[in-house]
Amino acid sequence: MVEKFDTENGMASGTPAVTMTAVNKWFDDFHVLKDINLQVDDGEKVVVCGPSGSGKSTLIRCICKLEDHQRGTINVLGTELNDKVANIDEIRREVGMVFQQFNLFPHMTVLENCTLALTLVRKKSRRKAEAIAMQFLEKVRIPEQAVKYPGELSGGQQQRVAIARSLCMNPKILLFDEPTSALDPEMISEVLDVMVALAEEGMTMVCVTHEMGFARRVADRVIFMDEGEIVEQNTPQEFFDNPINERTHLFLSQILQH
Amino acid sequence: MTNTKTTYQLPPQISFSQRLKNSLFATPFDFVLTLICAALFALLIYWFIDWAFLSSIWRAEDEPLCKEASGACWSVIDARHRIIFFGLFPFEEHWRSTLACAVMIATIVASCVPWFWTAIRLSALWLIGFSIFYILMHGGLFGLSVITPERWGGLALTIFIFAAVSIIGMPLSILLALGRRSKLPVIAKLFGLFIDFFRSLPLLTILFTAAVITPFVLPGWLQGDKLYRVIFGFALFFAAYQAENIRAGLQAIPPGQDEAGLTLGLKYWHRVARIQLPQAFRNSLPAIVNQFVITFKETSIVTIVGFFEILASGSAAFGTGKWTVHYIEVYVFIGAIYFIFVFSLSRYGAYLERKLRVGHG
């Protein structure tokens, strides 16, 4: 577990899983990431929060190359993330991603969603792939829905399937991009329960979320972003109880108001 | 969990006669209108049935009776149907053309069955289907006499052109659609230019160019038979239009679908084949089926460059002697044949739409 880190430059002291050094990104001339320095350690759980448009989603999308960064370096599990196809493939093999909109494949059953990459990327036999998929569907407590299509499931169930689909690829790092933001309130906890269980098993997680209860309970570190910068990062305890920066204050007062 | 006290209320049932009354006979004016329309409709149906069946002459040798009869003179079909179906194909070899047609129709029907929808099965099916068709029509093997494509005609030619255009045009249209969506600007522009070029030319111009002009431009070994040049030109035209239908379907897919595929480590062609294309086909199925329907009917344009497909063969059928007055019967007959094919196609499209809607609510 990561106990101490230098809050000045975001460098933690354990084995690095993700290292971002002076990362900059622009959408046309909009500077969306400004000099991001961030290290996520093996087994660490990091929660990223911040107002909309602050660059938090872009940050984690850069880690699995859904977005290109234009300056700086990103290193994932010892592999440099550049334009080399082999490197990108290598990194995507080890990094899973869970999306706000689930992004399940609507024309395939839940089981087919889970086995697709196992058979095509991992080259498993169909039977073996199905066994693995069922194992993870059981883990997210949804095995009875295996033969249904995503459109027949509730949002919470779909998101749990999406998590199981990622887990099938046996990732070392899981990225969550606002996994509960598209859900009805009564479905949020079933998804968070799965995420908590994963965290307890020691998965390395980077979660963009506004679920502050989850952050308090699970996170080793909370990062606050605003206008493309990492404004503040600290342990959840310190972050919520003694925020240092003015903007963090404002943000927390806004989301914790109700 | 379950609340046993909940009582479920069914919506009130409206009987068929009640619904009929509500929609057709609600007011006196509706009543009169419905009666008038029903009477007119019944009259039209009666006229047609009387003309086509009750007062019509059927056998070829009864043709002299046609002058007195008030109905259709189907004698012309009885006497001349071989020309309509086979064109200039040698009379004693008509069985080959019949069999070839049956094989091609069976191939088309089989490829509509979901079991065949893998690249290997579909390719195998069409390779076998086309081979048998070609051997039967062209001959030169197994002791069959050679009959060159200039003498192919009628229904067999129409079906052959339609099937060949579809089977060349469909993969081509997928490539064109994907190319136009390429992230590389040069590729996207080139494919876009190609598609727009063929879309902005009339089909007639393309067929004319393929049939008449290319022999002057291409070296002899590249020319091939006129029929194949025309089919190839037709396929390019078809592909340009179909590519735009497919592209519309691709663009309707949320970008998250491809991103999910990327983060699972799927390669480009896997994402295309397993995630993008199935959804694109579902999205633009009505337009895609429509293009097939249009293509089937547009095969009649090859007449202009000298091929006797079914419509031209029909004209030949009533083109001589005593049959010249019976063109209406021939056109009704050919119309019925077109209708059978096109209506089956659109029904199949409707079936596909129902099937692909599974799980989409």
Coordinates of C-alpha atoms in Angstrom, one line a residue:
Chain A
M1 CA 0.0 0.0 0.0
V2 CA 1.1 3.5 -0.7
E3 CA 1.4 5.5 2.5
K4 CA 3.5 8.4 1.6
F5 CA 4.1 10.3 -1.5
D6 CA 5.3 13.7 -2.5
T7 CA 2.3 15.9 -3.1
E8 CA 4.4 18.4 -4.9
N9 CA 5.2 16.4 -8.0
G10 CA 2.8 13.4 -7.6
M11 CA 5.5 10.9 -7.5
A12 CA 4.7 7.9 -5.3
S13 CA 7.3 5.6 -3.8
G14 CA 6.1 2.1 -4.8
T15 CA 6.6 0.2 -8.1
P16 CA 5.1 2.4 -10.8
A17 CA 2.2 1.1 -12.9
V18 CA 1.6 4.3 -14.7
T19 CA 3.9 7.2 -15.0
M20 CA 3.0 10.4 -16.7
T21 CA 5.7 13.0 -17.1
A22 CA 5.0 16.6 -18.2
V23 CA 2.1 15.4 -20.4
N24 CA 0.4 18.1 -22.5
K25 CA -2.5 17.8 -24.8
W26 CA -4.5 20.1 -27.0
F27 CA -7.9 19.8 -28.7
D28 CA -7.1 22.1 -31.6
D29 CA -6.0 25.2 -29.6
F30 CA -7.8 24.3 -26.4
H31 CA -5.1 23.2 -23.9
V32 CA -6.9 20.3 -22.2
L33 CA -4.0 18.8 -20.2
K34 CA -1.3 21.1 -18.8
D35 CA 2.0 19.6 -17.7
I36 CA 0.5 16.6 -16.0
N37 CA 2.9 14.7 -13.7
L38 CA 1.4 11.6 -12.2
Q39 CA 2.5 8.3 -10.9
V40 CA 0.1 5.5 -10.1
D41 CA 1.7 2.6 -8.2
D42 CA 1.0 -1.1 -8.6
G43 CA -2.0 -1.9 -6.5
E44 CA -2.9 1.7 -5.9
K45 CA -6.4 3.1 -6.2
V46 CA -6.6 6.6 -7.4
V47 CA -9.8 8.7 -7.6
V48 CA -9.8 11.6 -10.0
C49 CA -12.4 14.3 -9.6
G50 CA -13.0 17.8 -10.8
P51 CA -15.6 20.0 -12.5
S52 CA -16.7 19.0 -16.0
G53 CA -14.3 20.0 -18.7
S54 CA -11.3 19.8 -16.3
G55 CA -9.6 17.2 -18.4
K56 CA -10.1 14.2 -16.0
S57 CA -11.6 11.9 -18.6
T58 CA -9.0 12.9 -21.2
L59 CA -6.3 12.1 -18.6
I60 CA -7.4 8.5 -18.3
R61 CA -8.2 8.1 -21.9
C62 CA -4.6 9.0 -22.7
I63 CA -3.4 6.1 -20.6
C64 CA -5.0 3.6 -23.0
K65 CA -4.3 5.7 -26.1
L66 CA -7.9 6.5 -26.8
E67 CA -6.5 10.0 -27.0
D68 CA -3.0 11.0 -28.2
H69 CA -0.9 13.3 -26.0
Q70 CA 1.2 15.8 -27.9
R71 CA 4.0 16.4 -25.4
G72 CA 5.5 14.6 -22.5
T73 CA 5.8 10.8 -21.8
I74 CA 3.4 8.2 -20.6
N75 CA 4.9 4.9 -19.3
V76 CA 2.6 2.0 -18.6
L77 CA 4.0 -1.1 -16.8
G78 CA 7.4 -0.3 -18.2
T79 CA 6.3 0.2 -21.8
E80 CA 6.5 3.7 -23.3
L81 CA 3.2 4.8 -24.9
N82 CA 4.1 6.2 -28.2
D83 CA 3.0 5.6 -31.8
K84 CA 4.6 2.2 -32.1
V85 CA 1.7 -0.3 -32.7
A86 CA 3.5 -3.0 -30.8
N87 CA 3.7 -0.8 -27.7
I88 CA 0.1 0.3 -28.0
D89 CA -1.0 -3.3 -28.3
E90 CA 1.1 -4.4 -25.4
I91 CA -0.4 -1.7 -23.2
R92 CA -4.0 -2.3 -24.2
R93 CA -3.5 -6.0 -23.3
E94 CA -2.8 -4.9 -19.7
V95 CA -5.2 -2.0 -19.3
G96 CA -8.9 -2.4 -19.1
M97 CA -11.4 0.4 -19.4
V98 CA -15.0 0.9 -18.1
F99 CA -17.0 3.6 -19.8
Q100 CA -19.7 5.9 -18.6
Q101 CA -22.1 4.7 -21.4
F102 CA -21.1 1.0 -20.8
N103 CA -20.4 0.6 -24.5
L104 CA -21.6 -3.0 -24.6
F105 CA -22.0 -4.4 -28.1
P106 CA -25.8 -4.3 -28.5
H107 CA -25.9 -7.1 -31.2
M108 CA -24.2 -9.7 -29.0
T109 CA -25.5 -11.5 -25.9
V110 CA -23.9 -10.7 -22.6
L111 CA -21.8 -13.9 -22.9
E112 CA -20.7 -13.0 -26.5
N113 CA -19.7 -9.6 -25.3
C114 CA -17.4 -11.2 -22.8
T115 CA -16.0 -14.0 -25.0
L116 CA -15.3 -11.9 -28.1
A117 CA -11.9 -10.6 -27.2
L118 CA -11.0 -13.8 -25.4
T119 CA -11.3 -15.7 -28.6
L120 CA -10.0 -13.1 -31.1
V121 CA -7.2 -11.5 -29.0
R122 CA -6.3 -14.2 -26.4
K123 CA -7.0 -17.0 -29.0
K124 CA -8.9 -19.1 -26.4
S125 CA -11.2 -21.9 -27.6
R126 CA -14.8 -21.1 -27.5
R127 CA -15.4 -23.4 -24.6
K128 CA -12.6 -22.1 -22.5
A129 CA -13.6 -18.5 -23.3
E130 CA -17.1 -19.2 -22.1
A131 CA -15.9 -20.8 -18.9
I132 CA -13.7 -17.7 -18.2
A133 CA -16.6 -15.3 -19.0
M134 CA -19.0 -17.2 -16.8
Q135 CA -16.5 -17.0 -13.9
F136 CA -16.4 -13.2 -14.2
L137 CA -20.1 -12.9 -14.7
E138 CA -20.5 -14.7 -11.4
K139 CA -18.0 -12.4 -9.8
V140 CA -20.2 -9.4 -10.8
R141 CA -23.2 -11.5 -9.7
I142 CA -25.0 -11.6 -13.0
P143 CA -24.4 -15.1 -14.4
E144 CA -28.2 -15.7 -15.0
Q145 CA -28.2 -12.9 -17.6
A146 CA -25.6 -14.5 -19.8
V147 CA -27.9 -15.3 -22.7
K148 CA -29.7 -11.9 -22.7
Y149 CA -28.9 -8.9 -24.9
P150 CA -27.6 -5.7 -23.3
G151 CA -30.8 -3.9 -24.3
E152 CA -32.7 -6.2 -22.1
L153 CA -30.7 -5.3 -18.9
S154 CA -30.9 -2.4 -16.5
G155 CA -28.2 0.2 -16.5
G156 CA -26.6 -1.2 -13.4
Q157 CA -26.6 -4.7 -14.8
Q158 CA -25.1 -3.4 -18.1
Q159 CA -22.3 -1.7 -16.3
R160 CA -21.5 -4.8 -14.3
V161 CA -21.3 -6.8 -17.5
A162 CA -19.0 -4.1 -18.9
I163 CA -16.7 -4.6 -15.8
A164 CA -16.8 -8.4 -16.3
R165 CA -16.0 -8.0 -20.0
S166 CA -12.9 -6.0 -19.0
L167 CA -11.9 -8.5 -16.3
C168 CA -12.0 -11.4 -18.8
M169 CA -8.9 -9.9 -20.4
N170 CA -7.1 -10.2 -17.0
P171 CA -6.0 -6.6 -16.9
K172 CA -3.3 -5.3 -14.5
I173 CA -4.8 -1.8 -14.5
L174 CA -8.5 -0.9 -14.7
L175 CA -9.6 2.6 -15.7
F176 CA -13.1 3.8 -14.8
D177 CA -14.5 6.8 -16.7
E178 CA -17.4 8.0 -14.6
P179 CA -18.9 4.5 -14.3
T180 CA -21.9 5.5 -12.3
S181 CA -22.8 8.8 -13.9
A182 CA -25.3 7.4 -16.4
L183 CA -27.1 5.3 -13.9
D184 CA -30.3 5.8 -12.0
P185 CA -29.7 6.4 -8.4
E186 CA -30.9 3.0 -7.2
M187 CA -28.4 1.2 -9.4
I188 CA -25.3 3.0 -8.4
S189 CA -24.5 0.9 -5.3
E190 CA -24.6 -2.4 -7.1
V191 CA -21.8 -1.1 -9.4
L192 CA -19.9 0.5 -6.6
D193 CA -20.1 -2.8 -4.6
V194 CA -18.3 -4.6 -7.5
M195 CA -15.7 -1.9 -7.7
V196 CA -15.1 -2.1 -3.9
A197 CA -14.6 -5.8 -4.2
L198 CA -12.1 -5.4 -7.0
A199 CA -10.2 -2.8 -4.9
E200 CA -10.0 -5.1 -2.0
E201 CA -8.5 -7.8 -4.2
G202 CA -5.6 -5.4 -5.0
M203 CA -6.5 -4.3 -8.5
T204 CA -4.7 -1.1 -9.7
M205 CA -7.5 1.3 -10.3
V206 CA -7.8 4.8 -11.7
C207 CA -11.4 6.1 -11.3
V208 CA -12.9 9.3 -12.6
T209 CA -15.9 9.6 -10.3
H210 CA -17.9 11.9 -8.2
E211 CA -18.9 9.2 -5.7
M212 CA -17.2 10.7 -2.7
G213 CA -18.3 7.9 -0.4
F214 CA -16.5 5.4 -2.7
A215 CA -13.4 7.7 -2.7
R216 CA -13.3 7.8 1.1
R217 CA -13.7 4.1 1.4
V218 CA -11.4 2.8 -1.3
A219 CA -9.0 5.4 -2.6
D220 CA -5.4 5.6 -1.5
R221 CA -5.3 9.0 -3.1
V222 CA -7.7 11.6 -4.4
I223 CA -6.7 13.9 -7.2
F224 CA -8.5 17.1 -8.0
M225 CA -8.2 18.5 -11.5
D226 CA -9.3 21.9 -12.8
E227 CA -8.7 23.5 -16.2
G228 CA -6.4 20.8 -17.3
E229 CA -4.1 20.9 -14.2
I230 CA -3.7 18.7 -11.2
V231 CA -4.6 21.2 -8.5
E232 CA -4.4 19.1 -5.4
Q233 CA -3.8 15.5 -4.4
N234 CA -3.9 13.9 -1.0
T235 CA -5.2 11.0 1.0
P236 CA -9.0 10.9 1.1
Q237 CA -9.0 11.9 4.7
E238 CA -6.9 15.0 4.2
F239 CA -8.5 15.8 0.9
F240 CA -12.0 15.9 2.2
D241 CA -11.3 17.3 5.7
N242 CA -8.6 19.8 5.0
P243 CA -8.5 20.8 1.4
I244 CA -5.7 23.3 0.8
N245 CA -6.6 24.9 -2.5
E246 CA -9.3 27.5 -3.0
R247 CA -10.7 25.7 -6.0
T248 CA -10.9 22.4 -4.2
H249 CA -12.8 24.1 -1.5
L250 CA -15.3 25.5 -3.9
F251 CA -15.7 22.2 -5.8
L252 CA -16.2 20.2 -2.6
S253 CA -18.7 22.6 -1.2
Q254 CA -20.6 22.4 -4.5
I255 CA -20.8 18.6 -4.8
L256 CA -21.3 18.0 -1.0
Q257 CA -24.0 20.6 -0.7
H258 CA -27.0 18.3 -0.7
Chain B
M1 CA -39.2 -8.7 -3.1
T2 CA -42.4 -9.7 -4.8
N3 CA -45.5 -7.9 -3.7
T4 CA -48.3 -10.5 -3.8
K5 CA -51.0 -7.8 -3.2
T6 CA -50.3 -6.1 -6.5
T7 CA -53.2 -6.6 -8.9
Y8 CA -52.5 -6.3 -12.5
Q9 CA -55.0 -4.5 -14.7
L10 CA -55.2 -5.3 -18.3
P11 CA -56.0 -2.6 -20.8
P12 CA -59.6 -2.6 -22.0
Q13 CA -60.0 -5.0 -25.0
I14 CA -61.5 -3.5 -28.2
S15 CA -63.0 -6.1 -30.5
F16 CA -62.2 -6.2 -34.2
S17 CA -65.7 -5.2 -35.2
Q18 CA -65.6 -2.3 -32.8
R19 CA -62.3 -1.1 -34.2
L20 CA -63.7 -1.4 -37.7
K21 CA -66.6 0.7 -36.8
N22 CA -64.5 3.3 -35.1
S23 CA -62.2 3.7 -38.1
L24 CA -64.5 3.2 -41.1
F25 CA -68.1 3.9 -40.0
A26 CA -67.9 6.5 -37.3
T27 CA -70.1 9.1 -38.9
P28 CA -72.7 9.0 -41.8
F29 CA -70.2 10.7 -44.0
D30 CA -67.5 8.0 -43.2
F31 CA -70.1 5.4 -43.9
V32 CA -70.9 6.7 -47.4
L33 CA -67.2 7.3 -48.2
T34 CA -66.3 3.8 -47.1
L35 CA -69.0 2.3 -49.2
I36 CA -68.0 4.2 -52.3
C37 CA -64.4 3.3 -51.9
A38 CA -65.2 -0.4 -51.3
A39 CA -67.4 -0.5 -54.4
L40 CA -64.8 1.1 -56.6
F41 CA -62.2 -1.3 -55.3
A42 CA -64.4 -4.3 -55.8
L43 CA -65.2 -3.2 -59.4
L44 CA -61.4 -2.8 -60.2
I45 CA -60.7 -6.3 -58.8
Y46 CA -63.6 -7.7 -60.8
W47 CA -62.5 -6.1 -64.0
F48 CA -59.0 -7.5 -63.6
I49 CA -60.1 -11.0 -62.6
D50 CA -62.5 -11.0 -65.5
W51 CA -59.9 -9.8 -68.0
A52 CA -57.1 -12.0 -66.7
F53 CA -59.0 -15.2 -65.9
L54 CA -62.7 -15.4 -66.7
S55 CA -62.8 -14.1 -70.3
S56 CA -59.2 -14.9 -71.3
I57 CA -57.8 -17.3 -73.8
W58 CA -55.1 -19.6 -72.6
R59 CA -53.7 -21.9 -75.2
A60 CA -51.5 -21.0 -78.1
E61 CA -53.6 -22.8 -80.7
D62 CA -56.7 -20.9 -79.6
E63 CA -55.2 -17.6 -80.7
P64 CA -57.8 -17.0 -83.5
L65 CA -60.4 -16.8 -80.7
C66 CA -58.6 -13.8 -79.1
K67 CA -60.3 -11.3 -81.5
E68 CA -63.8 -12.2 -80.2
A69 CA -62.7 -12.6 -76.5
S70 CA -63.0 -9.6 -74.2
G71 CA -60.3 -10.8 -71.9
A72 CA -56.5 -11.3 -72.0
C73 CA -54.9 -13.4 -74.8
W74 CA -52.5 -15.6 -72.8
S75 CA -51.9 -17.6 -76.0
V76 CA -49.0 -15.3 -76.6
I77 CA -47.3 -16.4 -73.4
D78 CA -48.0 -20.1 -74.2
A79 CA -46.5 -19.7 -77.6
R80 CA -43.6 -17.4 -76.9
H81 CA -42.6 -17.9 -73.3
R82 CA -39.4 -19.6 -74.3
I83 CA -38.2 -16.4 -75.9
I84 CA -39.1 -14.5 -72.8
F85 CA -37.2 -16.9 -70.5
F86 CA -34.3 -17.8 -72.7
G87 CA -33.8 -15.0 -75.3
L88 CA -31.5 -16.2 -78.1
F89 CA -30.3 -19.2 -76.2
P90 CA -30.3 -22.3 -78.6
F91 CA -33.7 -24.0 -78.4
E92 CA -32.5 -27.5 -77.7
E93 CA -30.3 -26.3 -74.9
H94 CA -33.0 -24.5 -73.0
W95 CA -32.9 -27.0 -70.2
R96 CA -29.4 -25.8 -69.4
S97 CA -30.6 -22.2 -69.0
T98 CA -33.6 -23.4 -66.8
L99 CA -31.3 -25.4 -64.6
A100 CA -28.8 -22.5 -64.4
C101 CA -31.6 -20.1 -63.3
A102 CA -32.7 -22.6 -60.6
V103 CA -29.1 -23.0 -59.3
M104 CA -28.7 -19.2 -59.2
I105 CA -32.0 -18.6 -57.4
A106 CA -31.2 -21.4 -55.0
T107 CA -27.8 -19.8 -54.3
I108 CA -29.4 -16.4 -53.7
V109 CA -32.0 -17.9 -51.4
A110 CA -29.4 -20.0 -49.5
S111 CA -27.3 -16.9 -48.9
C112 CA -30.3 -15.3 -47.2
V113 CA -30.2 -18.0 -44.6
P114 CA -28.2 -16.9 -41.5
W115 CA -26.4 -20.2 -41.3
F116 CA -24.3 -19.2 -44.3
W117 CA -23.3 -15.8 -42.9
T118 CA -19.6 -16.5 -42.4
A119 CA -17.0 -15.4 -44.9
I120 CA -16.0 -19.0 -45.7
R121 CA -19.5 -20.4 -46.1
L122 CA -20.7 -17.5 -48.2
S123 CA -17.6 -17.5 -50.5
A124 CA -17.9 -21.3 -50.9
L125 CA -21.6 -21.1 -51.7
W126 CA -21.1 -18.4 -54.3
L127 CA -18.1 -20.0 -55.9
I128 CA -20.0 -23.2 -56.3
G129 CA -23.2 -21.4 -57.4
F130 CA -21.4 -19.3 -60.0
S131 CA -19.3 -22.2 -61.3
I132 CA -22.4 -24.4 -61.9
F133 CA -24.2 -21.5 -63.5
Y134 CA -21.3 -20.7 -65.7
I135 CA -20.7 -24.3 -66.8
L136 CA -24.3 -24.8 -67.6
M137 CA -24.7 -21.6 -69.5
H138 CA -21.3 -21.4 -71.2
G139 CA -20.7 -25.1 -71.7
G140 CA -17.4 -26.4 -73.1
L141 CA -17.2 -28.9 -70.3
F142 CA -18.8 -32.3 -69.7
G143 CA -19.7 -32.6 -73.4
L144 CA -21.9 -29.4 -73.3
S145 CA -21.7 -27.3 -76.4
V146 CA -20.2 -23.9 -76.1
I147 CA -22.7 -21.0 -76.0
T148 CA -21.0 -17.6 -75.7
P149 CA -22.6 -14.8 -73.6
E150 CA -23.8 -12.9 -76.7
R151 CA -26.5 -15.6 -77.0
W152 CA -27.5 -15.6 -73.3
G153 CA -30.8 -14.0 -72.7
G154 CA -34.1 -13.7 -71.0
L155 CA -34.6 -14.4 -67.3
A156 CA -31.2 -16.3 -67.0
L157 CA -29.4 -13.2 -68.1
T158 CA -31.3 -10.9 -65.8
I159 CA -30.6 -13.1 -62.8
F160 CA -27.0 -13.5 -63.8
I161 CA -26.4 -9.8 -64.1
F162 CA -28.2 -9.1 -60.8
A163 CA -26.3 -11.8 -58.9
A164 CA -22.9 -10.9 -60.4
V165 CA -23.4 -7.2 -59.8
S166 CA -24.4 -7.9 -56.2
I167 CA -21.6 -10.2 -55.4
I168 CA -18.9 -8.0 -56.9
G169 CA -20.5 -4.8 -55.7
M170 CA -21.2 -5.7 -52.1
P171 CA -17.6 -6.4 -50.9
L172 CA -16.5 -3.4 -53.0
S173 CA -19.1 -1.2 -51.3
I174 CA -17.9 -2.2 -47.9
L175 CA -14.3 -1.4 -48.8
L176 CA -15.3 1.9 -50.3
A177 CA -17.3 2.9 -47.2
L178 CA -14.4 2.0 -44.9
G179 CA -12.0 3.8 -47.1
R180 CA -14.0 6.9 -47.1
R181 CA -14.0 6.8 -43.3
S182 CA -10.3 6.3 -43.1
K183 CA -8.4 8.5 -40.6
L184 CA -5.8 9.2 -43.3
P185 CA -7.0 12.3 -45.2
V186 CA -5.5 11.2 -48.5
I187 CA -7.2 7.8 -48.5
A188 CA -10.5 9.3 -47.4
K189 CA -10.4 11.9 -50.1
L190 CA -9.4 9.4 -52.8
F191 CA -12.2 7.0 -51.9
G192 CA -14.7 9.9 -51.6
L193 CA -13.7 11.1 -55.1
F194 CA -14.1 7.6 -56.5
I195 CA -17.6 7.2 -54.9
D196 CA -18.8 10.6 -56.0
F197 CA -17.5 10.2 -59.5
F198 CA -19.5 7.0 -60.1
R199 CA -22.5 8.4 -58.3
S200 CA -22.6 11.5 -60.5
L201 CA -22.7 9.5 -63.8
P202 CA -25.9 8.0 -65.1
L203 CA -25.9 4.2 -65.2
L204 CA -26.4 4.4 -68.9
T205 CA -23.2 6.3 -69.5
I206 CA -21.2 3.8 -67.4
L207 CA -22.7 0.8 -69.2
F208 CA -22.1 2.5 -72.6
T209 CA -18.5 3.3 -71.7
A210 CA -17.9 -0.3 -70.5
A211 CA -19.5 -1.8 -73.6
V212 CA -18.4 0.4 -76.4
I213 CA -15.5 2.7 -75.4
T214 CA -13.2 0.5 -73.2
P215 CA -12.3 -1.8 -76.1
F216 CA -10.5 1.2 -77.7
V217 CA -8.7 2.1 -74.5
L218 CA -7.8 -1.2 -72.9
P219 CA -5.3 -3.7 -74.3
G220 CA -6.9 -6.8 -75.8
W221 CA -6.0 -9.2 -72.9
L222 CA -7.7 -6.9 -70.4
Q223 CA -10.9 -6.4 -72.2
G224 CA -12.7 -9.7 -71.5
D225 CA -16.2 -10.3 -72.9
K226 CA -18.5 -7.4 -73.4
L227 CA -20.9 -8.9 -70.8
Y228 CA -18.3 -9.0 -68.1
R229 CA -17.2 -5.4 -68.8
V230 CA -20.8 -4.3 -68.5
I231 CA -21.3 -6.2 -65.3
F232 CA -18.1 -4.7 -63.9
G233 CA -19.2 -1.2 -64.7
F234 CA -22.6 -1.9 -63.2
A235 CA -21.0 -3.2 -60.1
L236 CA -18.9 0.0 -59.7
F237 CA -22.1 2.0 -60.0
F238 CA -23.9 -0.3 -57.4
A239 CA -20.9 -0.2 -55.0
A240 CA -20.7 3.6 -55.1
Y241 CA -24.3 3.9 -54.0
Q242 CA -24.3 1.0 -51.6
A243 CA -21.1 2.4 -50.0
E244 CA -22.9 5.5 -49.1
N245 CA -25.7 3.5 -47.5
I246 CA -23.2 1.5 -45.5
R247 CA -21.3 4.7 -44.5
A248 CA -24.6 6.1 -43.2
G249 CA -25.0 3.0 -41.0
L250 CA -21.4 3.2 -39.8
Q251 CA -21.7 6.9 -38.9
A252 CA -24.8 6.1 -36.7
I253 CA -22.7 3.9 -34.4
P254 CA -21.7 5.7 -31.2
P255 CA -17.9 6.1 -31.1
G256 CA -17.8 4.3 -27.8
Q257 CA -18.4 1.0 -29.6
D258 CA -15.1 1.2 -31.4
E259 CA -13.4 2.5 -28.3
A260 CA -14.6 -0.5 -26.3
G261 CA -13.2 -2.7 -29.0
L262 CA -9.9 -0.8 -28.9
T263 CA -9.5 -1.1 -25.1
L264 CA -10.2 -4.9 -25.4
G265 CA -7.2 -5.1 -27.8
L266 CA -9.2 -6.0 -30.9
K267 CA -7.5 -5.4 -34.3
Y268 CA -9.0 -3.2 -36.9
W269 CA -10.4 -5.9 -39.1
H270 CA -11.9 -7.7 -36.1
R271 CA -13.5 -4.4 -35.0
V272 CA -14.9 -3.8 -38.5
A273 CA -16.2 -7.4 -38.9
R274 CA -17.6 -8.1 -35.5
I275 CA -18.6 -4.7 -34.1
Q276 CA -19.0 -2.1 -36.8
L277 CA -20.4 -3.8 -39.9
P278 CA -23.1 -5.9 -38.0
Q279 CA -24.4 -2.6 -36.5
A280 CA -24.0 -0.6 -39.7
F281 CA -26.1 -3.2 -41.6
R282 CA -28.8 -3.1 -39.0
N283 CA -28.8 0.7 -39.0
S284 CA -29.2 1.1 -42.8
L285 CA -30.9 -2.2 -43.7
P286 CA -33.9 -0.5 -45.4
A287 CA -31.6 1.6 -47.7
I288 CA -29.4 -1.4 -48.4
V289 CA -32.3 -3.6 -49.4
N290 CA -33.7 -0.7 -51.5
Q291 CA -30.5 -0.6 -53.5
F292 CA -30.8 -4.3 -54.3
V293 CA -34.4 -3.7 -55.4
I294 CA -33.4 -0.8 -57.6
T295 CA -30.5 -2.8 -59.1
F296 CA -32.7 -5.7 -60.0
K297 CA -35.0 -3.4 -61.9
E298 CA -32.2 -1.5 -63.5
T299 CA -30.8 -4.6 -65.1
S300 CA -33.3 -3.8 -67.9
I301 CA -31.0 -1.0 -69.0
V302 CA -28.4 -3.4 -70.4
T303 CA -30.8 -3.7 -73.4
I304 CA -29.4 -0.5 -74.7
V305 CA -25.9 -2.0 -75.1
G306 CA -27.3 -5.0 -76.9
F307 CA -28.2 -7.6 -74.3
F308 CA -31.5 -9.5 -74.4
E309 CA -32.4 -9.6 -70.7
I310 CA -36.0 -10.4 -69.8
L311 CA -37.6 -7.1 -70.9
A312 CA -35.9 -7.0 -74.3
S313 CA -36.7 -10.7 -74.8
G314 CA -40.3 -9.8 -74.0
S315 CA -40.3 -7.2 -76.7
A316 CA -39.0 -9.8 -79.1
A317 CA -41.7 -12.2 -78.0
F318 CA -44.5 -10.0 -79.3
G319 CA -42.4 -8.5 -82.1
T320 CA -43.5 -10.8 -84.9
G321 CA -46.6 -11.4 -87.0
K322 CA -49.9 -12.1 -85.3
W323 CA -48.5 -11.5 -81.8
T324 CA -47.8 -7.8 -82.1
V325 CA -51.2 -6.9 -80.8
H326 CA -50.7 -8.8 -77.5
Y327 CA -48.0 -6.6 -76.0
I328 CA -50.1 -5.9 -72.9
E329 CA -50.3 -9.6 -71.9
V330 CA -46.5 -9.9 -72.3
Y331 CA -45.8 -6.8 -70.2
V332 CA -48.2 -8.0 -67.5
F333 CA -46.5 -11.4 -67.5
I334 CA -43.0 -9.8 -67.2
G335 CA -44.3 -7.4 -64.6
A336 CA -45.5 -10.4 -62.6
I337 CA -42.0 -12.0 -62.8
Y338 CA -40.3 -8.7 -61.6
F339 CA -42.9 -8.5 -58.9
I340 CA -42.2 -12.0 -57.6
F341 CA -38.5 -11.2 -57.3
V342 CA -38.7 -7.7 -55.9
F343 CA -41.5 -8.5 -53.5
S344 CA -39.6 -11.5 -52.1
L345 CA -36.6 -9.2 -51.7
S346 CA -38.5 -6.6 -49.8
R347 CA -40.2 -9.2 -47.6
Y348 CA -36.9 -10.7 -46.8
G349 CA -35.7 -7.2 -45.9
A350 CA -38.6 -6.9 -43.5
Y351 CA -37.8 -10.3 -42.0
L352 CA -34.2 -9.3 -41.5
E353 CA -35.2 -6.1 -39.8
R354 CA -37.3 -8.0 -37.3
K355 CA -34.5 -10.5 -36.7
L356 CA -31.8 -7.9 -36.2
R357 CA -34.0 -5.9 -33.9
V358 CA -33.4 -8.6 -31.2
G359 CA -32.4 -7.0 -28.0
H360 CA -32.6 -3.4 -29.3
G361 CA -36.0 -2.8 -27.7

